[in-house]
CSV table of C-alpha atoms and ligand atoms in Angstrom, one decimal:
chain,number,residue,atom,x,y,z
A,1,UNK,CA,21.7,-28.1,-6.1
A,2,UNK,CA,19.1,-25.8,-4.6
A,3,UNK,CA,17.8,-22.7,-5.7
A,4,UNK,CA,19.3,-19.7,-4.1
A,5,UNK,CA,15.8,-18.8,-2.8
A,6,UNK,CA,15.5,-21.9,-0.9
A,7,UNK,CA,19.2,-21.8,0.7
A,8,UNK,CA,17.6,-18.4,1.7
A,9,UNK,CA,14.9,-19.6,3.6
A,10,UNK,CA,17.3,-22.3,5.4
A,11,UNK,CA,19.5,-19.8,6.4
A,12,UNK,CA,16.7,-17.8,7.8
A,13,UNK,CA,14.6,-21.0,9.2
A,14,UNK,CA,18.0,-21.9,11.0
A,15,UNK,CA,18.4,-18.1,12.6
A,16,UNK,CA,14.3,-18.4,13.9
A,17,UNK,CA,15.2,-21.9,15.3
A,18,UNK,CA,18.3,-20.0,17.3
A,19,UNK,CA,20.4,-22.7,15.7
A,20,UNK,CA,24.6,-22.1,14.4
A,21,UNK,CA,25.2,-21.3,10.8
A,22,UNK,CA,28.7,-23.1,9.7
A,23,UNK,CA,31.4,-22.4,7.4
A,24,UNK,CA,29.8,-24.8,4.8
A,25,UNK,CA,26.1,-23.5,5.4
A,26,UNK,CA,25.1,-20.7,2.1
A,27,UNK,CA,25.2,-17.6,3.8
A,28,UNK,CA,24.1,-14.1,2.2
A,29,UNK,CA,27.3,-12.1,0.7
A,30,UNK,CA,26.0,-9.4,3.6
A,31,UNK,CA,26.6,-12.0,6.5
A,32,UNK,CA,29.7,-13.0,5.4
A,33,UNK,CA,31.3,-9.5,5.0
A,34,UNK,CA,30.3,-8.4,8.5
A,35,UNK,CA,31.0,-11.2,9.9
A,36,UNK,CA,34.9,-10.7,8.7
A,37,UNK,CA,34.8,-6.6,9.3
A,38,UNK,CA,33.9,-7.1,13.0
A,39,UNK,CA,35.8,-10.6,13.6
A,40,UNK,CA,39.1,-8.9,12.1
A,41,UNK,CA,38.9,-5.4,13.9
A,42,UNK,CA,38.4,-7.9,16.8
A,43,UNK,CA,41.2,-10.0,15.9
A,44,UNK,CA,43.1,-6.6,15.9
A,45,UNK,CA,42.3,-5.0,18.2
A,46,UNK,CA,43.4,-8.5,20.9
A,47,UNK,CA,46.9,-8.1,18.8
A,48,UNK,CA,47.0,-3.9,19.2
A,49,UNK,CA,45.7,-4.4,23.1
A,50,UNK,CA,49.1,-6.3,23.8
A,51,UNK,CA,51.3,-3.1,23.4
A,52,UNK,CA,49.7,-0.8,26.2
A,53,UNK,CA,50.2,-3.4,28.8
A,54,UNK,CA,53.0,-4.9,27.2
A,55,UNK,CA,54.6,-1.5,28.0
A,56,UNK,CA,54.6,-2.1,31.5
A,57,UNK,CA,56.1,-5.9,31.4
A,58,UNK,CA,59.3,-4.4,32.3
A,59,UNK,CA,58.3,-2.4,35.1
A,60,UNK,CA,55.8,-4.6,36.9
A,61,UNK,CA,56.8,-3.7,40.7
A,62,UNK,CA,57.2,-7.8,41.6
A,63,UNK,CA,58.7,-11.0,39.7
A,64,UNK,CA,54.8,-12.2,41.0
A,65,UNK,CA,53.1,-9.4,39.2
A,66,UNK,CA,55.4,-9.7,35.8
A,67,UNK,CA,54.3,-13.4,35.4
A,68,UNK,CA,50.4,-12.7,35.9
A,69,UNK,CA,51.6,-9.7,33.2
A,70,UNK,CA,53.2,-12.1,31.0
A,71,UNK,CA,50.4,-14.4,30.5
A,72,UNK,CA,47.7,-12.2,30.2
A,73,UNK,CA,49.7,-10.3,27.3
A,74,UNK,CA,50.2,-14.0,25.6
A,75,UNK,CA,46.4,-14.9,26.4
A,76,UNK,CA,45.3,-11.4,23.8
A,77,UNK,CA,48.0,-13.2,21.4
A,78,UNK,CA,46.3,-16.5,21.6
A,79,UNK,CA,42.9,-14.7,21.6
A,80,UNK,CA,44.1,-12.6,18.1
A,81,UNK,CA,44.9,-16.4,16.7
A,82,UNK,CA,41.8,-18.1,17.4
A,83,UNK,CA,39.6,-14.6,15.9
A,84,UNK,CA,41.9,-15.0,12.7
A,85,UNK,CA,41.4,-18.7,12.5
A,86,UNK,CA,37.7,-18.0,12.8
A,87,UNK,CA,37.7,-15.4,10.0
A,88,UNK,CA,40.0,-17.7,7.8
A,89,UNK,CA,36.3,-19.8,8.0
A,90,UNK,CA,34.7,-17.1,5.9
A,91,UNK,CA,37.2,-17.4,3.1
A,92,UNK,CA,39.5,-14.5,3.9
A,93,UNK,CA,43.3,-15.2,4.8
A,94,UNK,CA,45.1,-13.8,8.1
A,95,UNK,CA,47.3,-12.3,5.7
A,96,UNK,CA,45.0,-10.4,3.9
A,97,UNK,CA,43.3,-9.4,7.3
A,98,UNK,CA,46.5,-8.0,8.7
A,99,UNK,CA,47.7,-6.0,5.1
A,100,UNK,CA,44.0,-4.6,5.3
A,101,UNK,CA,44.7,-3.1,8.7
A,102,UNK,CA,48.3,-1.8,7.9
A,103,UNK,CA,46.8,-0.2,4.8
A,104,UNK,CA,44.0,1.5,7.5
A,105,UNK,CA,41.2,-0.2,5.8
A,106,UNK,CA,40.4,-2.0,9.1
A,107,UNK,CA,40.2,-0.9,12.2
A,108,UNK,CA,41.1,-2.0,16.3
A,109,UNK,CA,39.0,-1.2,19.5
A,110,UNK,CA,39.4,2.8,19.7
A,111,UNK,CA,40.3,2.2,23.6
A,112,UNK,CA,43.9,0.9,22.7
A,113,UNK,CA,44.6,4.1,21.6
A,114,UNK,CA,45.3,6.2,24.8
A,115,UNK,CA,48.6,5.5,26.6
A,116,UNK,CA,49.3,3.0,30.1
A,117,UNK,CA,51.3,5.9,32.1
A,118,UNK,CA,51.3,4.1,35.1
A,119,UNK,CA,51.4,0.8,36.7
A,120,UNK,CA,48.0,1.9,38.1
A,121,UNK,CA,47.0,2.2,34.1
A,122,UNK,CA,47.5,-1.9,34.0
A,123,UNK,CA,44.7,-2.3,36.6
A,124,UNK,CA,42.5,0.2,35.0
A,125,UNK,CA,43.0,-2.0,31.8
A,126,UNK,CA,42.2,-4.9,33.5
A,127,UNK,CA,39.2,-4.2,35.5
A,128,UNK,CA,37.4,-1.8,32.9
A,129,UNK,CA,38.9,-2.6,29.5
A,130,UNK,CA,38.7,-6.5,30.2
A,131,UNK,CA,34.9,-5.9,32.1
A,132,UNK,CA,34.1,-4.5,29.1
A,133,UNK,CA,35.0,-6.6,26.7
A,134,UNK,CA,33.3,-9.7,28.8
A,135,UNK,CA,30.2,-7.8,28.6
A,136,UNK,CA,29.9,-7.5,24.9
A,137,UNK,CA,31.8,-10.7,24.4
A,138,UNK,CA,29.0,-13.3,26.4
A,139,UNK,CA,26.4,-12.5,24.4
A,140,UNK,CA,28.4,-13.1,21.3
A,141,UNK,CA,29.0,-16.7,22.7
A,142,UNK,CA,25.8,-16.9,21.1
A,143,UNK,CA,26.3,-15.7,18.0
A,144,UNK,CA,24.8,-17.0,14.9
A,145,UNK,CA,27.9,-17.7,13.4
A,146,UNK,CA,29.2,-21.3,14.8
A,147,UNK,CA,33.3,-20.6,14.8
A,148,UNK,CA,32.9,-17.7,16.8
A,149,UNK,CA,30.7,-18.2,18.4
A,150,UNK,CA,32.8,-21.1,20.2
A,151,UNK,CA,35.5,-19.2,20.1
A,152,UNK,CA,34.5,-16.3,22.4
A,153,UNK,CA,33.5,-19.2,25.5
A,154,UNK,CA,37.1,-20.0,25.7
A,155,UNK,CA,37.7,-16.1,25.2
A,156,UNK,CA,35.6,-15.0,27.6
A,157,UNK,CA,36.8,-17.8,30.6
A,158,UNK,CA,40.3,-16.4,29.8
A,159,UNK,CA,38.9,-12.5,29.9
A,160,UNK,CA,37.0,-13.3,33.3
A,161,UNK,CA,41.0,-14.3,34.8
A,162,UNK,CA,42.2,-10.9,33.2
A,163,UNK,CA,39.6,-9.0,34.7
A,164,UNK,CA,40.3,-10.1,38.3
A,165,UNK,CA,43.6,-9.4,38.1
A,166,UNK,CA,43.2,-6.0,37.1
A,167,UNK,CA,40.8,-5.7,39.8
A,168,UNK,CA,43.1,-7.0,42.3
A,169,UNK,CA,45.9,-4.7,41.1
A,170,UNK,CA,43.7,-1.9,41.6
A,171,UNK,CA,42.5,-3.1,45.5
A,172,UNK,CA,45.5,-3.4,46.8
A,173,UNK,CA,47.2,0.1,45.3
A,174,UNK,CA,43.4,1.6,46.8
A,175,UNK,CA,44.5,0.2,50.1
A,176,UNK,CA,47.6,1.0,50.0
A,177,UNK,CA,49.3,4.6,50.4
A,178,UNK,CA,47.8,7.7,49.8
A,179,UNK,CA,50.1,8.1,46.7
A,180,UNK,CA,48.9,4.7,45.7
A,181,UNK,CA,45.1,5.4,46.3
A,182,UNK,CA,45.2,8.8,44.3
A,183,UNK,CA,47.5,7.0,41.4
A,184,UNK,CA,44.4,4.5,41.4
A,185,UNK,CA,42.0,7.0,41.1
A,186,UNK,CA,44.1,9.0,38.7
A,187,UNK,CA,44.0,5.9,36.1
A,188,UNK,CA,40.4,5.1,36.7
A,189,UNK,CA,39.4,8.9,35.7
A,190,UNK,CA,41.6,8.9,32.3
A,191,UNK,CA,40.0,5.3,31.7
A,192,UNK,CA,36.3,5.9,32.7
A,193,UNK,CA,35.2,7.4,29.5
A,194,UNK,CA,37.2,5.4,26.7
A,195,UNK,CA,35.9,1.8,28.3
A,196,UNK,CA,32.4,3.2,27.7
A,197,UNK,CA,32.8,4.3,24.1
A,198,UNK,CA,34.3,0.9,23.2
A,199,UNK,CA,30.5,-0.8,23.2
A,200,UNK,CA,30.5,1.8,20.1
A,201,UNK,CA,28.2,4.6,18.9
A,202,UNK,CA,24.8,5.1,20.8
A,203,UNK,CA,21.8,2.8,19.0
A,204,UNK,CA,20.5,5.9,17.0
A,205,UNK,CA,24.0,6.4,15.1
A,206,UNK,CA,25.0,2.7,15.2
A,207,UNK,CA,24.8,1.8,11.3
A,208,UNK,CA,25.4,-1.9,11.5
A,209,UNK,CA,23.4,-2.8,14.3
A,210,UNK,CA,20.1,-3.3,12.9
A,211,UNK,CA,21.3,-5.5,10.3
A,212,UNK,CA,23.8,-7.4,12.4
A,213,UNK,CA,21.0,-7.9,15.4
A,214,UNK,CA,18.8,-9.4,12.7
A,215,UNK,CA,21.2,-12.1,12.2
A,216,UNK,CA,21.8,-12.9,15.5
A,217,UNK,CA,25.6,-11.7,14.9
A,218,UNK,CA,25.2,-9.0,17.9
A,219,UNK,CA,22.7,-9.8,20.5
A,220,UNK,CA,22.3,-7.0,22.7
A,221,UNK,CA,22.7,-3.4,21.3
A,222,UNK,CA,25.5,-0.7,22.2
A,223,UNK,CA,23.6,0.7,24.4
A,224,UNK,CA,22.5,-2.0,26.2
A,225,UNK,CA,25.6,-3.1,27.0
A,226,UNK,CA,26.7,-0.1,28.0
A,227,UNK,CA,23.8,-0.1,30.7
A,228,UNK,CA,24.9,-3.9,31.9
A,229,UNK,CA,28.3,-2.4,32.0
A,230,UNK,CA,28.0,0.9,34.0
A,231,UNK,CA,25.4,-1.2,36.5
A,232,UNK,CA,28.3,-3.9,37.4
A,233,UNK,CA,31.2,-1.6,38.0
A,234,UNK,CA,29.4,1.1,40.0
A,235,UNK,CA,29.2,-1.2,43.0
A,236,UNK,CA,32.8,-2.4,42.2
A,237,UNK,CA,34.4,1.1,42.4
A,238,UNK,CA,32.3,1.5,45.7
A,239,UNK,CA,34.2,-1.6,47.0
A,240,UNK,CA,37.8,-0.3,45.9
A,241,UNK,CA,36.6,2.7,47.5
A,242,UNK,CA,37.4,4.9,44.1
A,243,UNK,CA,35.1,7.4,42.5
A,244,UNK,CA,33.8,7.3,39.1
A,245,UNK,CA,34.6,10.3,37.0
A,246,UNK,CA,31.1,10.7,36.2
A,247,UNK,CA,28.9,13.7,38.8
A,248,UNK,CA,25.8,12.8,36.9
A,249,UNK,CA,25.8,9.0,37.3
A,250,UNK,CA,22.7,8.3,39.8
A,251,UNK,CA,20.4,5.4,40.0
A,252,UNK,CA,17.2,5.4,38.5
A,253,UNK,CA,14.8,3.7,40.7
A,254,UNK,CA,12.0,3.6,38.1
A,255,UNK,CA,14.2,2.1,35.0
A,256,UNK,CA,16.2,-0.1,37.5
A,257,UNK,CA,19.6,1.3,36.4
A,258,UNK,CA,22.2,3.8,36.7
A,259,UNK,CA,21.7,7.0,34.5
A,260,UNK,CA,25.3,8.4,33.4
A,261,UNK,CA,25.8,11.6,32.1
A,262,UNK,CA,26.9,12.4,28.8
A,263,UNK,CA,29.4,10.5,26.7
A,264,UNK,CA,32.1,13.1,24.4
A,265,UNK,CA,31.4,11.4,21.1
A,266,UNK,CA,33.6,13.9,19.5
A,267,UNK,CA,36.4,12.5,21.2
A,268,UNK,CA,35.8,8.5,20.0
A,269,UNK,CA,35.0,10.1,16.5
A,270,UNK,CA,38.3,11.8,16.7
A,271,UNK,CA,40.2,8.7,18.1
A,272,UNK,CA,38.7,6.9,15.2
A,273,UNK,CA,40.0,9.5,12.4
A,274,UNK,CA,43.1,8.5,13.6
A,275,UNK,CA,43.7,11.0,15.9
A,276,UNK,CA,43.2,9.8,19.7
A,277,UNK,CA,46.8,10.1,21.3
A,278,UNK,CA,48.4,6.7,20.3
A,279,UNK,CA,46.9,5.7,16.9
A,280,UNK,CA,50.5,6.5,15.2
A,281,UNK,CA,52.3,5.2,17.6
A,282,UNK,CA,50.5,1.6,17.6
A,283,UNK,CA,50.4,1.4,14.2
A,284,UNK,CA,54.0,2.2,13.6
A,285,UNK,CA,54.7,-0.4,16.3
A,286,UNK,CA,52.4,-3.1,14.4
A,287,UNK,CA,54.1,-2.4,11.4
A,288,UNK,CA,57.3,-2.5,12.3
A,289,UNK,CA,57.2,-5.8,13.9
A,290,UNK,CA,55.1,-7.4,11.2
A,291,UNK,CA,58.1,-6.6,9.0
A,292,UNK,CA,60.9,-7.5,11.4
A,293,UNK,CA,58.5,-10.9,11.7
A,294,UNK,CA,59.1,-11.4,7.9
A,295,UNK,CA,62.1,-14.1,8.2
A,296,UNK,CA,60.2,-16.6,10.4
A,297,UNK,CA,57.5,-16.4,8.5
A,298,UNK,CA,59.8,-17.2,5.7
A,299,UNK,CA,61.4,-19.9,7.8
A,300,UNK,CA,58.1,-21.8,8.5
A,301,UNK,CA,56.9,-21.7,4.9
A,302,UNK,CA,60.4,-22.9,3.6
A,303,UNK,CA,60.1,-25.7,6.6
A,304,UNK,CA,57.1,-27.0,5.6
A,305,UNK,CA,57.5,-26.6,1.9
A,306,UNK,CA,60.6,-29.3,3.0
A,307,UNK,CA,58.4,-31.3,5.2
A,308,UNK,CA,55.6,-32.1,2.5
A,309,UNK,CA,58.6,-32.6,-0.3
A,310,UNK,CA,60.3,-35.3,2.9
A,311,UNK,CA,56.4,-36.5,3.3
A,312,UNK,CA,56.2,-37.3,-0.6
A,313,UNK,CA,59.3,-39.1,-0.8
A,314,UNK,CA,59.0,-41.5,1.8
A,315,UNK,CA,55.0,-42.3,0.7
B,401,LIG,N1,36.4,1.2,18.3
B,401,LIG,O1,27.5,0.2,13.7
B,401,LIG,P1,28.4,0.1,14.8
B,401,LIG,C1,39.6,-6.8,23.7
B,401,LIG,C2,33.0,1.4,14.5
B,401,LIG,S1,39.1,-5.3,23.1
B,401,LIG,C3,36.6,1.3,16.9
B,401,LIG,O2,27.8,0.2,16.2
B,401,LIG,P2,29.1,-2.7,15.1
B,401,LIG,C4,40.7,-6.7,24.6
B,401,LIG,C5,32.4,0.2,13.8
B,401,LIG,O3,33.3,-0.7,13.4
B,401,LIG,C6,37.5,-5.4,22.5
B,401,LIG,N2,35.6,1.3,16.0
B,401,LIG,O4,29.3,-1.2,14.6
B,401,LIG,C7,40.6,-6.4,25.9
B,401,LIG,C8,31.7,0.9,12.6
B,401,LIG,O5,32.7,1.3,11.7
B,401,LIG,P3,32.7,0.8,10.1
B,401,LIG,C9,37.4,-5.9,21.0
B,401,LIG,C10,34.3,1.2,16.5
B,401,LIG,O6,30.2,-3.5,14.5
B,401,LIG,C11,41.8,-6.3,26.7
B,401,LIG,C12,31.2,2.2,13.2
B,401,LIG,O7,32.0,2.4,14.4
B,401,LIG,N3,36.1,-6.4,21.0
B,401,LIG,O8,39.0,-7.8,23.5
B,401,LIG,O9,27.7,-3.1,14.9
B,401,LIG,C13,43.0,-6.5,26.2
B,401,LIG,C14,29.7,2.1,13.6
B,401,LIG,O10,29.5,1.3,14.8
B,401,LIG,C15,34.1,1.0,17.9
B,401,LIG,C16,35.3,-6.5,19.9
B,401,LIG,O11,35.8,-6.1,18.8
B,401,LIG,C17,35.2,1.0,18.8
B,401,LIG,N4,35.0,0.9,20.1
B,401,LIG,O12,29.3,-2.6,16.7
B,401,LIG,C18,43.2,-6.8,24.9
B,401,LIG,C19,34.0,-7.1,20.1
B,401,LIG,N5,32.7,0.9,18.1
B,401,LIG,O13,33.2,-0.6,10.2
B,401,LIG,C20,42.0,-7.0,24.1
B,401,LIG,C21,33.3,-7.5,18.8
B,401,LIG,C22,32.2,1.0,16.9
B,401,LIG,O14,31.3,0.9,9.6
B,401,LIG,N6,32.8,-6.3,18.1
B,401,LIG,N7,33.1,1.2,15.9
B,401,LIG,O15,33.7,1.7,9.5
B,401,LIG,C23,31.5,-5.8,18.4
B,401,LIG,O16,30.8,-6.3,19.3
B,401,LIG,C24,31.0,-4.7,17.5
B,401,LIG,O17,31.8,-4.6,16.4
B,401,LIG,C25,31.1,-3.3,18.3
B,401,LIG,C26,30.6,-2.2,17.2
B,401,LIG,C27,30.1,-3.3,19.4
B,401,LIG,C28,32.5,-2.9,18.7
C-alpha cells in the first residue's frame, strides 16, 4: 500500500494532467467534504426547484403547455437522483443527505426561495433560472471529480430544453397583449436580481472558491459566471423586446462586457438566514412530503428484503 504522501502526489499529478479523479482514487478528506456540501445543496436545490413551477402545473393556460410543465418538473426529479447517486460515490447515503437538509444543516439554491405568482413567473424560471444554472453547470462538466462530472453533460442537455421553453413562454406572452407584455416584464423585474445572486457571493467574499478552483471542482469563479451570464441574456431580453431591471447595465467597450450595477447582497444574505419570502414554506413542503413518502419507502425495502430471501431460495 502506498504512503499517504505519494497517493498525494497522484492525486495532484492527475489534477495537472486535467485527468478525472474516481470514487476508488485516495482523495484528501478536504476534497471529499466539498465535493458532498456542494453536490447535495445541488441535489437539493433540483428537488426544492420542483415546487415553484410545480405550483403552476394546475394552471398552465393549455393541455400543450401542462405536458412541456410536466416533464420539465420530472426532469429536476431525475436531475436530484442522479446528484444523490453521485454523492452516494463519496461515501455519504441519500438518506443522510436529505435528514441533513431537514435538520438545516444543508442548504438549496437561495433562488427557489421567492414565490411563481404568475404563469409569466414559469418563463422567467425557465429562461433565467435554467440560463443560469447552464452557465455554471458546463464548466462543471469538467469537473475534477469523474461521477459528476458526467453527470452534469446529461444535466446540462436536459437544462438547455428547459431553458428554451421558458424562453418561448416568455416570447409569445411579449407578443402577445399588452396585459401579457407588462405580466412578462413584471416577472422578469422580480426575477432579475435573484438569478444573479445564485452564481453566489462576489470572488472577494466567496470562502470556498480558492480551494475548490484549485481542485478543478469549480472552473470559472462567481463572478465570472456571472459576467458570461449577464453578456448572453442582454441581447435575449432585446429580442423579447423586455427591459432589464437594471438602469446601470451598459457595455463596456474596453473590457468587452456589460457592466451591471450593484447586486443587494443583503437581500441573498438574508434569503440565506432563512428569511427570503419562501424558505418556511419550501421547507415545510419538503418535509411534509418526505414523511407522507415514509410507507413506500417502507414498501420497497420490505419488497426487496423478499426478493433477495425469493433469490436465496431458489440458488
Ligand atoms: N444559494 O464560497 P462560495 C438548478 C453559499 S438550481 C445558496 O462561493 P461555492 C435548477 C455556499 O454554499 C442551481 N447558498 O460557495 C434550475 C457557501 O455556504 P457554506 C443549483 C449559496 O460552493 C431550475 C457560501 O454561500 N446549482 O439547477 O464555492 C429548476 C459561500 O459561497 C449560493 C448548483 O448548486 C446560492 N445561490 O460556490 C430546478 C451548482 N451561493 O456551504 C433546478 C453547483 C453560494 O459555506 N454549485 N452559497 O455554508 C456551485 O457551483 C457552487 O456551489 C456555487 C457556490 C457557485 C453555488
Amino acid at each position: 500500500m502506498p504512503e499517504t504522501a505519494e497517493l498525494a502526489e497522484r492525486f495532484e499529478a492527475t489534477l495537472a494532467a486535467d485527468q478525472r479523479i474516481e470514487p476508488r482514487d485516495w482523495m484528501p478528506e478536504g476534497y471529499r467534504t466539498t465535493l458532498i456540501r456542494q453536490i447535495a445543496q445541488h441535489a437539493h436545490s433540483e428537488v426544492i426547484g420542483m415546487q415553484p413551477e410545480g405550483n403552476w402545473i394546475s394552471r398552465a393556460p393549455s393541455l400543450k403547455r401542462k405536458a412541456i410543465l410536466v416533464a420539465k418538473v420530472q426532469d429536476e426529479a431525475g436531475h436530484g437522483l442522479y446528484l444523490y447517486s453521485a454523492a452516494e460515490t463519496l461515501g455519504v447515503s441519500r438518506a443522510e443527505l436529505t435528514d441533513l437538509l431537514h435538520d438545516g444543516q444543508q442548504k438549496y439554491s437561495s433562488i427557489f426561495n421567492y414565490p411563481t405568482l404568475t404563469w409569466a413567473d414559469v418563463g422567467a424560471i425557465g429562461w433565467l433560472v435554467d440560463g443560469a444554472a447552464i452557465t455554471n453547470q458546463i464548466p462543471l462538466c469538467r469537473c475534477s471529480y469523474g461521477p459528476y462530472a458526467r453527470a452534469m453533460v446529461r444535466v446540462c442537455k436536459e437544462e438547455s430544453f428547459h431553458q428554451r421553453q421558458g424562453y418561448e413562454i416568455l416570447y409569445t406572452l411579449s407578443h402577445g397583449s399588452s396585459r401579457q407584455k407588462a405580466m412578462a416584464q413584471d416577472a422578469l423585474d422580480r426575477w432579475y436580481w435573484p438569478s444573479l445572486m445564485m452564481f453566489g457571493p462576489p470572488d472577494a467574499e466567496s470562502t470556498h472558491s480558492a480551494r475548490s478552483m484549485a481542485w478543478r471542482i469549480k472552473r470559472l469563479s462567481n463572478d465570472e459566471l456571472r459576467q458570461r451570464f449577464v453578456d448572453m441574456i442582454v441581447p435575449q431580453a432585446e429580442a423579447l423586446g423586455l427591459t432589464l431591471p437594471d438602469p446601470q447595465l451598459t457595455w463596456n467597450a474596453e473590457r468587452g462586457h456589460y457592466d451591471h450595477g450593484p447586486i443587494d447582497w443583503e437581500e441573498f444574505t438574508r434569503v440565506l438566514r432563512g428569511h427570503g419570502p419562501c424558505n418556511a414554506a419550501r421547507m415545510e413542503h419538503k418535509r411534509r412530503a418526505h414523511a407522507e413518502g415514509a410507507w413506500v419507502r417502507d414498501a420497497a425495502v420490505a419488497y426487496a428484503a423478499k426478493r433477495s430471501v425469493e433469490a436465496v431460495s431458489v440458488a
